[in-house]
Amino acid sequence: MTGRKLPDPEEIAPLIRGSVSLDALKGAGILPLREEKDRLVVALTSLDRFPFAQVLAASFGKEAVGELHSPQDMELLLNRLYDLRGGIGDETVTAMIGIDDGDDLFREDVQSDSVDVPVIKLVNGLLRESLKIRATDIHVEPCESEVLVRFRVDGVLHDRLRLPRNLQAPLTSRIKVMARMDIAERFSPQDGRIGITVGNRAVDIRVSSIPVQHGERLALRLLDKGSGLLSLEELGMDAPSRETMDRLIQNPHGLLLFTGPTGSGKTTTLYAILQALARPSVNIITVEDPIEYDLGGVGQIQVNEKAGVTFPSALRSILRQDPDIIMIGEMRDYETAHIGVQASLTGHLVLSTLHTNDAISAVVRLMDMGVEPYLAAGSLLGAVAQRLVRTVCPQCAEEHEPPPLFRREGLFSVVRGKGCDYCMGTGFRGRVGLYEQFILDDDIREAVGQNLPPSKIRAAARAKGFRTLWELGVDALREKKTSPEELLRVVSPEEFGPSGEDH
């Protein structure tokens, strides 16, 4: 019973007959490796697994021979076998043709290869593949003659499958059953959650459905518990931005806002800050909608409007819990903003997000929601506008001459990704953040308190060294992190020009 290197999954897949489930082999701690005349060589995780190997060999009409392998190597091979068996193949879709109503398919709700129901295999395959290629979202979009399935990778959507129109009902119903949503309700928006495991990875999935012209459109947001949380060190800030951030979050009280569109990484940054601040001597409470990750040592409140738990009502309760640091998922209205500002003025550090295009607009947005200028000036520590730009794939990056716009910025060379297997032909792999930091000092507070126009506030900030998203993006181009086209996709030079003035 001597171990050797395990074979590739394609070599042993033919030995695993349809009647033998990978779940059963995983539970027994065995895998068939090869046939040698009248013997079946079986991989074992330990010697006490040999009786299971004998049973398996008997089903082949052969004698068992065991090979010891590490549980880690066996699990890796099993995961690759799951990928092979659970892939989204044509036969899975073909088996679903003619199914118009999936309501009778959902007796078993398991994530494994032990099910033969085509729609379950299709959904499982979609989930596994999305995680394999680092997708953060899956979109199921019914069209007039087909159902389009798209994956979002590094912030950009890519087509994955085009399914026949009659598969919409079983596919939608299956996902809604997994998310514990009402499959009979097809004309009102719904939200749900799915919890799955893929190998040793725990993944939470937020599901949203909305009625559209040709059926129900589904959006699935994947939250990988094993790789989702980043520390401040891992956010990719440059040294000056990181020093400024460290200084801001050490303030004992005040309001710090993070701005940007959906998907720009605001929540990831907030969670990184809370991890850095969490310690036994500090009481941190958050109000979120939804709670995306569990944070140790932090009290997290989930907004539930049906139960009367809104941002304002939760904030009022929080202030009776003697918090030191408060995180508000989003300032959506005057009441939330007013309570948050008052809390920051009474000895609390308050972190929150706003939907604005740039950092200086956060001040304008606060006042638009009804916060008095003198209160905004007195409470606000600063605002950080952020964007995520895709980084050029290191394995297929090529030097190019910059477009005229960037030559005017002093660039003589830029990089673009040609496209390869490593980046799935996109030319990009991963993302990096751009952080526009607007910090208030006495002069800027005076400008804000006097309710001066944004151009005046911007001028005062630039005199103190304020740098725009565009300028930060040009620096990323200079450091060969991203491409000109990607920067223009995320930041508009007309909106954040090098002069720092609004155009």
Coordinates of C-alpha atoms in Angstrom, one line a residue:
M1 CA 0.0 0.0 0.0
T2 CA 2.4 2.6 -1.2
G3 CA 1.2 6.0 -2.4
R4 CA 2.2 7.7 -5.7
K5 CA 1.1 10.8 -7.5
L6 CA -2.7 10.9 -8.2
P7 CA -3.8 10.8 -11.8
D8 CA -5.6 13.6 -13.6
P9 CA -9.4 13.5 -13.2
E10 CA -10.0 12.8 -16.9
E11 CA -8.1 9.5 -16.5
I12 CA -10.3 8.1 -13.7
A13 CA -13.7 9.7 -14.6
P14 CA -14.6 6.6 -16.8
L15 CA -14.1 4.4 -13.7
I16 CA -16.7 6.2 -11.7
R17 CA -19.9 4.8 -13.1
G18 CA -23.2 6.7 -13.1
S19 CA -24.6 4.5 -10.3
V20 CA -21.7 5.5 -8.0
S21 CA -21.9 9.1 -6.6
L22 CA -18.9 11.2 -5.8
D23 CA -20.7 12.0 -2.5
A24 CA -20.5 8.3 -1.5
L25 CA -16.8 8.0 -2.5
K26 CA -16.0 11.2 -0.6
G27 CA -17.8 9.9 2.5
A28 CA -16.0 6.6 2.3
G29 CA -12.6 8.2 1.8
I30 CA -11.8 6.3 -1.4
L31 CA -11.4 6.8 -5.2
P32 CA -10.9 4.2 -8.0
L33 CA -7.6 4.9 -9.8
R34 CA -7.0 2.2 -12.4
E35 CA -7.8 -1.4 -13.4
E36 CA -5.0 -3.9 -13.6
K37 CA -6.2 -7.2 -15.0
D38 CA -8.2 -8.8 -12.2
R39 CA -7.5 -6.0 -9.7
L40 CA -8.8 -2.5 -9.0
V41 CA -6.4 0.0 -7.5
V42 CA -8.2 2.3 -5.0
A43 CA -6.9 5.4 -3.4
L44 CA -7.4 5.5 0.4
T45 CA -7.2 8.4 2.9
S46 CA -6.3 5.9 5.7
L47 CA -5.9 2.2 6.1
D48 CA -9.3 1.8 7.9
R49 CA -10.9 2.8 4.5
F50 CA -9.8 -0.5 2.9
P51 CA -13.1 -2.4 3.6
F52 CA -14.9 0.3 1.5
A53 CA -12.4 -0.3 -1.3
Q54 CA -13.1 -4.0 -1.2
V55 CA -16.9 -3.3 -1.6
L56 CA -16.1 -1.0 -4.6
A57 CA -13.8 -3.5 -6.2
A58 CA -16.4 -6.3 -5.8
S59 CA -18.9 -4.2 -7.9
F60 CA -16.3 -4.3 -10.6
G61 CA -15.8 -8.0 -10.2
K62 CA -12.2 -7.5 -9.1
E63 CA -9.9 -7.7 -6.1
A64 CA -9.0 -4.5 -4.3
V65 CA -5.5 -3.1 -4.0
G66 CA -5.1 0.1 -1.9
E67 CA -2.9 3.1 -2.3
L68 CA -2.5 5.6 0.6
H69 CA -2.8 9.3 -0.3
S70 CA -3.1 12.4 1.8
P71 CA -6.7 13.6 2.5
Q72 CA -5.7 17.0 1.0
D73 CA -4.7 15.5 -2.3
M74 CA -7.8 13.4 -2.4
E75 CA -10.1 16.3 -1.7
L76 CA -8.4 18.4 -4.5
L77 CA -8.9 15.5 -7.0
L78 CA -12.6 15.1 -5.8
N79 CA -13.3 18.8 -6.4
R80 CA -11.9 18.5 -9.9
L81 CA -14.1 15.5 -10.5
Y82 CA -17.1 17.4 -9.3
D83 CA -16.3 20.1 -11.8
L84 CA -16.1 17.5 -14.6
R85 CA -19.4 15.7 -13.6
G86 CA -21.3 18.9 -12.7
G87 CA -20.3 21.0 -15.7
I88 CA -22.9 22.8 -17.7
G89 CA -22.9 20.5 -20.7
D90 CA -25.2 20.3 -23.6
E91 CA -26.7 17.1 -22.3
T92 CA -28.0 19.0 -19.2
V93 CA -29.8 21.6 -21.2
T94 CA -31.0 19.0 -23.7
A95 CA -32.5 16.9 -20.8
M96 CA -34.5 20.0 -19.8
I97 CA -36.0 20.6 -23.3
G98 CA -39.8 20.3 -23.1
I99 CA -40.0 21.1 -19.4
D100 CA -42.4 24.0 -19.0
D101 CA -43.1 23.9 -15.2
G102 CA -40.5 23.1 -12.7
D103 CA -42.8 23.0 -9.6
D104 CA -42.7 19.2 -9.5
L105 CA -38.9 19.0 -9.7
F106 CA -37.9 20.3 -6.3
R107 CA -38.3 17.4 -3.9
E108 CA -34.6 17.3 -3.1
D109 CA -32.5 20.4 -2.3
V110 CA -28.9 19.3 -2.2
Q111 CA -25.7 20.6 -3.7
S112 CA -24.0 17.4 -4.9
D113 CA -23.9 15.0 -7.8
S114 CA -26.4 12.6 -6.2
V115 CA -29.3 14.2 -8.0
D116 CA -30.3 13.5 -11.6
V117 CA -32.9 16.3 -12.0
P118 CA -31.6 18.3 -15.0
V119 CA -32.5 21.7 -13.7
I120 CA -30.8 21.1 -10.4
K121 CA -27.6 20.0 -12.2
L122 CA -27.8 23.1 -14.4
V123 CA -28.1 25.5 -11.4
N124 CA -25.4 23.6 -9.5
G125 CA -23.1 23.8 -12.5
L126 CA -23.7 27.5 -12.9
L127 CA -22.8 28.2 -9.2
R128 CA -19.7 26.1 -9.4
E129 CA -18.5 27.6 -12.6
S130 CA -19.2 31.2 -11.4
L131 CA -17.0 30.6 -8.3
K132 CA -14.3 28.9 -10.4
I133 CA -13.9 32.1 -12.6
R134 CA -14.2 34.5 -9.7
A135 CA -17.6 35.9 -10.7
T136 CA -19.3 38.1 -8.1
D137 CA -22.8 38.1 -9.7
I138 CA -25.0 35.9 -11.9
H139 CA -27.7 37.5 -14.0
V140 CA -30.6 35.4 -15.4
E141 CA -32.4 37.6 -18.0
P142 CA -35.5 36.4 -19.9
C143 CA -35.7 37.7 -23.4
E144 CA -38.4 37.3 -26.1
S145 CA -37.0 34.1 -27.6
E146 CA -34.3 32.9 -25.1
V147 CA -32.9 33.2 -21.5
L148 CA -29.6 34.9 -21.2
V149 CA -27.3 34.0 -18.3
R150 CA -24.4 36.4 -17.6
F151 CA -21.5 36.4 -15.1
R152 CA -19.9 39.5 -13.7
V153 CA -16.2 39.2 -13.4
D154 CA -14.0 42.0 -12.2
G155 CA -16.9 44.4 -12.5
V156 CA -17.8 43.6 -16.1
L157 CA -20.7 41.4 -17.3
H158 CA -19.9 38.5 -19.8
D159 CA -22.4 36.3 -21.6
R160 CA -22.2 32.6 -20.4
L161 CA -25.3 30.8 -21.7
R162 CA -28.2 31.3 -24.0
L163 CA -31.0 28.9 -23.1
P164 CA -34.3 28.1 -24.8
R165 CA -37.2 30.2 -23.7
N166 CA -39.1 27.3 -22.2
L167 CA -36.4 26.7 -19.7
Q168 CA -37.1 30.0 -17.9
A169 CA -39.8 28.6 -15.6
P170 CA -37.9 25.6 -14.2
L171 CA -34.6 27.6 -13.9
T172 CA -36.3 30.6 -12.1
S173 CA -38.4 28.3 -9.8
R174 CA -35.3 26.2 -8.8
I175 CA -33.4 29.3 -7.8
K176 CA -36.4 30.8 -5.9
V177 CA -36.9 27.5 -4.0
M178 CA -33.3 27.4 -3.0
A179 CA -33.6 31.1 -1.8
R180 CA -36.9 30.3 0.1
M181 CA -38.8 32.8 -2.0
D182 CA -42.4 32.4 -3.1
I183 CA -42.5 30.6 -6.4
A184 CA -46.2 31.4 -6.9
E185 CA -45.5 35.2 -6.7
R186 CA -44.3 36.3 -10.2
F187 CA -45.5 39.9 -10.3
S188 CA -43.8 41.5 -7.3
P189 CA -40.1 41.9 -6.5
Q190 CA -38.7 39.5 -4.0
D191 CA -35.4 39.0 -2.1
G192 CA -33.9 35.8 -0.7
R193 CA -30.7 34.1 0.4
I194 CA -28.9 30.9 -0.4
G195 CA -26.2 29.2 1.6
I196 CA -24.0 26.6 -0.2
T197 CA -20.6 24.9 0.2
V198 CA -18.3 24.1 -2.7
G199 CA -15.5 21.9 -1.3
N200 CA -14.3 23.7 1.8
R201 CA -15.6 27.1 0.7
A202 CA -18.7 28.5 2.3
V203 CA -20.6 30.9 0.0
D204 CA -23.6 33.1 0.7
I205 CA -25.8 34.2 -2.2
R206 CA -28.2 37.1 -2.2
V207 CA -31.0 36.6 -4.7
S208 CA -33.2 39.4 -6.1
S209 CA -36.1 38.9 -8.5
I210 CA -38.0 41.6 -10.4
P211 CA -40.9 41.2 -12.9
V212 CA -39.9 42.3 -16.4
Q213 CA -41.6 42.2 -19.8
H214 CA -40.8 38.5 -20.6
G215 CA -40.9 37.0 -17.1
E216 CA -38.7 37.3 -14.0
R217 CA -35.2 38.7 -14.0
L218 CA -32.9 37.3 -11.3
A219 CA -29.7 38.7 -9.9
L220 CA -27.5 36.6 -7.7
R221 CA -24.7 38.2 -5.7
L222 CA -22.1 35.7 -4.5
L223 CA -20.3 36.4 -1.2
D224 CA -17.4 34.0 -0.7
K225 CA -16.8 33.8 3.0
G226 CA -13.3 32.4 2.6
S227 CA -12.0 35.2 0.4
G228 CA -14.3 38.2 0.7
L229 CA -12.9 40.2 3.6
L230 CA -9.8 42.3 2.9
S231 CA -7.6 44.1 5.4
L232 CA -6.5 47.7 5.0
E233 CA -3.1 46.4 3.8
E234 CA -4.8 44.4 1.0
L235 CA -6.9 47.3 -0.4
G236 CA -4.1 48.4 -2.6
M237 CA -3.9 52.1 -1.5
D238 CA -0.8 54.0 -2.3
A239 CA 1.4 55.1 0.7
P240 CA 0.0 58.7 1.0
S241 CA -3.6 57.5 0.8
R242 CA -3.0 54.8 3.4
E243 CA -1.4 57.3 5.8
T244 CA -4.3 59.7 5.4
M245 CA -6.8 56.9 6.0
D246 CA -5.0 55.6 9.1
R247 CA -5.0 59.2 10.5
L248 CA -8.8 59.7 9.7
I249 CA -10.0 56.5 11.3
Q250 CA -8.1 57.1 14.6
N251 CA -10.3 60.2 15.3
P252 CA -12.4 59.6 18.4
H253 CA -15.4 61.3 16.9
G254 CA -16.7 62.7 13.6
L255 CA -18.3 61.6 10.4
L256 CA -16.4 59.8 7.6
L257 CA -18.2 59.2 4.3
F258 CA -17.4 56.9 1.4
T259 CA -19.0 57.7 -2.0
G260 CA -19.2 56.0 -5.3
P261 CA -21.6 54.0 -7.5
T262 CA -22.9 50.5 -6.7
G263 CA -20.0 48.0 -7.0
S264 CA -17.2 50.5 -6.4
G265 CA -16.0 48.7 -3.2
K266 CA -17.4 51.0 -0.5
T267 CA -18.6 48.1 1.7
T268 CA -15.3 46.3 1.3
T269 CA -13.4 49.4 2.5
L270 CA -15.8 49.9 5.4
Y271 CA -15.3 46.3 6.5
A272 CA -11.5 46.6 6.3
I273 CA -11.7 49.7 8.5
L274 CA -14.0 48.0 11.1
Q275 CA -11.6 45.0 11.2
A276 CA -8.7 47.4 11.9
L277 CA -10.6 49.2 14.6
A278 CA -12.2 46.2 16.3
R279 CA -10.6 45.5 19.7
P280 CA -12.0 44.5 23.2
S281 CA -11.9 48.1 24.5
V282 CA -14.1 49.5 21.7
N283 CA -17.9 49.0 21.2
I284 CA -18.7 48.9 17.5
I285 CA -22.3 48.6 16.2
T286 CA -23.4 48.6 12.5
V287 CA -26.8 49.0 10.7
E288 CA -26.7 47.3 7.3
D289 CA -29.0 46.3 4.5
P290 CA -28.0 43.6 4.0
I291 CA -25.2 42.2 6.3
E292 CA -22.7 40.8 3.8
Y293 CA -20.1 39.3 6.2
D294 CA -19.9 38.4 9.8
L295 CA -17.4 40.6 11.7
G296 CA -16.0 39.2 15.0
G297 CA -16.4 41.6 17.9
V298 CA -18.9 43.8 16.0
G299 CA -22.6 44.1 16.7
Q300 CA -24.4 44.0 13.4
I301 CA -28.0 45.0 12.9
Q302 CA -30.0 43.9 9.8
V303 CA -32.5 46.4 8.4
N304 CA -36.0 44.8 8.3
E305 CA -38.6 47.3 7.3
K306 CA -41.5 44.9 7.7
A307 CA -40.5 44.5 11.4
G308 CA -40.0 48.2 11.8
V309 CA -36.2 48.1 11.8
T310 CA -35.1 50.9 9.6
F311 CA -31.9 52.9 9.5
P312 CA -33.3 55.8 11.7
S313 CA -35.1 53.5 14.2
A314 CA -32.0 51.3 14.6
L315 CA -29.8 54.3 15.0
R316 CA -31.9 55.6 17.8
S317 CA -31.6 52.3 19.6
I318 CA -27.9 52.1 18.9
L319 CA -27.2 55.3 20.7
R320 CA -28.7 53.8 23.9
Q321 CA -26.1 50.9 23.6
D322 CA -23.1 53.2 24.4
P323 CA -21.2 52.7 21.1
D324 CA -17.8 54.1 20.4
I325 CA -18.0 53.5 16.6
I326 CA -21.1 53.4 14.4
M327 CA -21.3 52.2 10.8
I328 CA -24.4 53.1 8.8
G329 CA -24.7 51.1 5.6
E330 CA -26.1 54.0 3.7
M331 CA -27.4 57.5 4.3
R332 CA -30.6 57.5 2.3
D333 CA -32.7 60.4 3.8
Y334 CA -32.7 63.4 6.0
E335 CA -33.6 61.5 9.2
T336 CA -30.7 59.0 8.9
A337 CA -28.3 61.8 8.0
H338 CA -29.4 64.0 10.8
I339 CA -29.1 61.3 13.5
G340 CA -25.7 60.3 12.0
V341 CA -24.4 63.9 12.1
Q342 CA -25.7 64.4 15.7
A343 CA -24.0 61.2 16.8
S344 CA -20.7 62.3 15.3
L345 CA -21.0 65.6 17.3
T346 CA -21.7 63.8 20.6
G347 CA -18.5 61.7 20.8
H348 CA -19.0 58.9 18.3
L349 CA -17.0 58.0 15.2
V350 CA -19.6 57.5 12.4
L351 CA -18.8 55.7 9.1
S352 CA -21.3 55.7 6.3
T353 CA -21.8 55.7 2.5
L354 CA -23.4 58.1 0.0
H355 CA -24.1 57.7 -3.7
T356 CA -22.3 60.7 -5.2
N357 CA -19.8 60.9 -8.1
D358 CA -16.9 62.5 -6.3
A359 CA -15.8 63.2 -2.8
I360 CA -16.6 66.9 -2.6
S361 CA -20.1 66.2 -3.8
A362 CA -20.7 64.4 -0.5
V363 CA -20.9 67.8 1.3
V364 CA -23.4 69.0 -1.2
R365 CA -25.5 65.8 -0.9
L366 CA -25.6 66.2 2.9
M367 CA -27.0 69.7 2.6
D368 CA -29.4 68.6 -0.1
M369 CA -30.8 66.1 2.4
G370 CA -31.4 69.0 4.8
V371 CA -28.3 69.0 7.0
E372 CA -27.4 72.6 8.0
P373 CA -24.1 73.8 6.5
Y374 CA -22.6 74.6 9.9
L375 CA -23.5 71.0 11.1
A376 CA -22.0 69.5 8.0
A377 CA -18.8 71.5 8.5
G378 CA -18.6 70.7 12.2
S379 CA -19.2 67.0 11.9
L380 CA -17.5 65.9 8.7
L381 CA -13.9 64.6 9.0
G382 CA -13.7 63.8 5.3
A383 CA -15.1 62.0 2.3
V384 CA -13.5 59.3 0.2
A385 CA -14.7 58.7 -3.4
Q386 CA -13.5 55.4 -4.8
R387 CA -13.6 53.4 -8.0
L388 CA -12.3 49.9 -9.0
V389 CA -10.4 49.6 -12.2
R390 CA -9.4 46.3 -13.8
T391 CA -5.7 45.5 -13.7
V392 CA -4.0 44.5 -16.9
C393 CA -3.3 40.7 -17.0
P394 CA 0.4 40.2 -16.2
Q395 CA 0.7 37.2 -18.5
C396 CA -0.4 38.9 -21.7
A397 CA 0.4 42.6 -21.1
E398 CA 1.9 44.5 -24.1
E399 CA 3.4 48.0 -24.4
H400 CA 1.5 50.5 -26.6
E401 CA 1.7 54.1 -27.6
P402 CA -0.8 56.1 -25.5
P403 CA -3.8 57.9 -27.1
P404 CA -3.5 61.7 -27.6
L405 CA -5.5 62.4 -24.4
F406 CA -2.9 60.6 -22.3
R407 CA 0.1 61.9 -24.1
R408 CA -1.1 65.4 -23.0
E409 CA -0.8 63.9 -19.4
G410 CA 2.8 63.2 -20.0
L411 CA 2.6 59.5 -20.7
F412 CA 4.9 58.0 -23.2
S413 CA 3.8 54.3 -23.0
V414 CA 0.8 52.4 -21.7
V415 CA 0.0 48.7 -21.4
R416 CA -3.0 46.6 -22.7
G417 CA -3.7 42.9 -22.2
K418 CA -3.8 40.9 -25.4
G419 CA -6.0 38.2 -23.9
C420 CA -5.0 34.7 -22.8
D421 CA -6.4 31.7 -21.0
Y422 CA -5.3 33.1 -17.6
C423 CA -7.6 36.2 -18.1
M424 CA -10.3 34.3 -20.1
G425 CA -9.4 36.4 -23.1
T426 CA -10.4 39.7 -21.5
G427 CA -6.9 41.2 -21.0
F428 CA -7.6 41.9 -17.4
R429 CA -7.1 40.0 -14.1
G430 CA -8.2 41.4 -10.8
R431 CA -8.9 45.0 -9.8
V432 CA -7.2 47.9 -8.0
G433 CA -8.9 50.8 -6.1
L434 CA -8.6 54.5 -6.8
Y435 CA -9.2 56.6 -3.6
E436 CA -10.0 60.3 -3.9
Q437 CA -9.7 61.7 -0.4
F438 CA -11.3 65.0 0.6
I439 CA -10.1 66.0 4.1
L440 CA -11.6 68.9 6.0
D441 CA -9.3 71.4 7.8
D442 CA -10.2 74.8 9.3
D443 CA -10.1 76.6 6.0
I444 CA -12.3 74.1 4.2
R445 CA -14.7 73.9 7.1
E446 CA -15.1 77.6 6.9
A447 CA -15.9 77.3 3.1
V448 CA -18.4 74.5 3.8
G449 CA -20.0 76.4 6.8
Q450 CA -20.5 79.4 4.6
N451 CA -22.3 77.2 2.0
L452 CA -19.9 78.3 -0.7
P453 CA -20.4 76.6 -4.2
P454 CA -18.6 73.3 -4.9
S455 CA -16.1 75.1 -7.2
K456 CA -14.9 77.2 -4.3
I457 CA -14.7 74.3 -2.0
R458 CA -12.8 72.3 -4.6
A459 CA -10.3 75.2 -5.1
A460 CA -9.7 75.4 -1.3
A461 CA -9.2 71.6 -1.3
R462 CA -6.7 71.7 -4.2
A463 CA -4.7 74.3 -2.4
K464 CA -4.3 71.7 0.3
G465 CA -3.1 69.0 -2.0
F466 CA -6.4 67.4 -3.0
R467 CA -6.1 65.0 -6.0
T468 CA -8.9 63.9 -8.3
L469 CA -9.9 60.4 -9.3
W470 CA -8.7 61.3 -12.8
E471 CA -5.2 62.2 -11.6
L472 CA -5.1 59.0 -9.5
G473 CA -6.1 57.0 -12.5
V474 CA -3.3 58.6 -14.6
D475 CA -0.9 57.6 -11.9
A476 CA -2.2 54.0 -12.2
L477 CA -1.6 54.2 -16.0
R478 CA 1.9 55.5 -15.4
E479 CA 2.6 52.5 -13.1
K480 CA 1.3 50.1 -15.8
K481 CA -1.5 48.8 -13.5
T482 CA -4.4 49.4 -15.9
S483 CA -5.2 50.4 -19.5
P484 CA -6.4 53.8 -21.0
E485 CA -9.7 52.3 -22.1
E486 CA -10.4 50.9 -18.6
L487 CA -9.7 54.2 -16.9
L488 CA -12.1 56.0 -19.3
R489 CA -14.7 53.3 -18.6
V490 CA -14.6 54.1 -14.9
V491 CA -13.7 57.8 -14.7
S492 CA -14.7 60.5 -17.1
P493 CA -12.1 63.2 -17.8
E494 CA -14.9 65.7 -18.4
E495 CA -16.2 65.0 -15.0
F496 CA -12.9 65.0 -13.1
G497 CA -10.5 66.9 -15.2
P498 CA -6.8 67.5 -14.5
S499 CA -7.5 71.1 -13.7
G500 CA -9.7 69.9 -10.8
E501 CA -12.6 72.1 -12.1
D502 CA -16.1 70.8 -13.0
H503 CA -16.7 70.9 -16.8

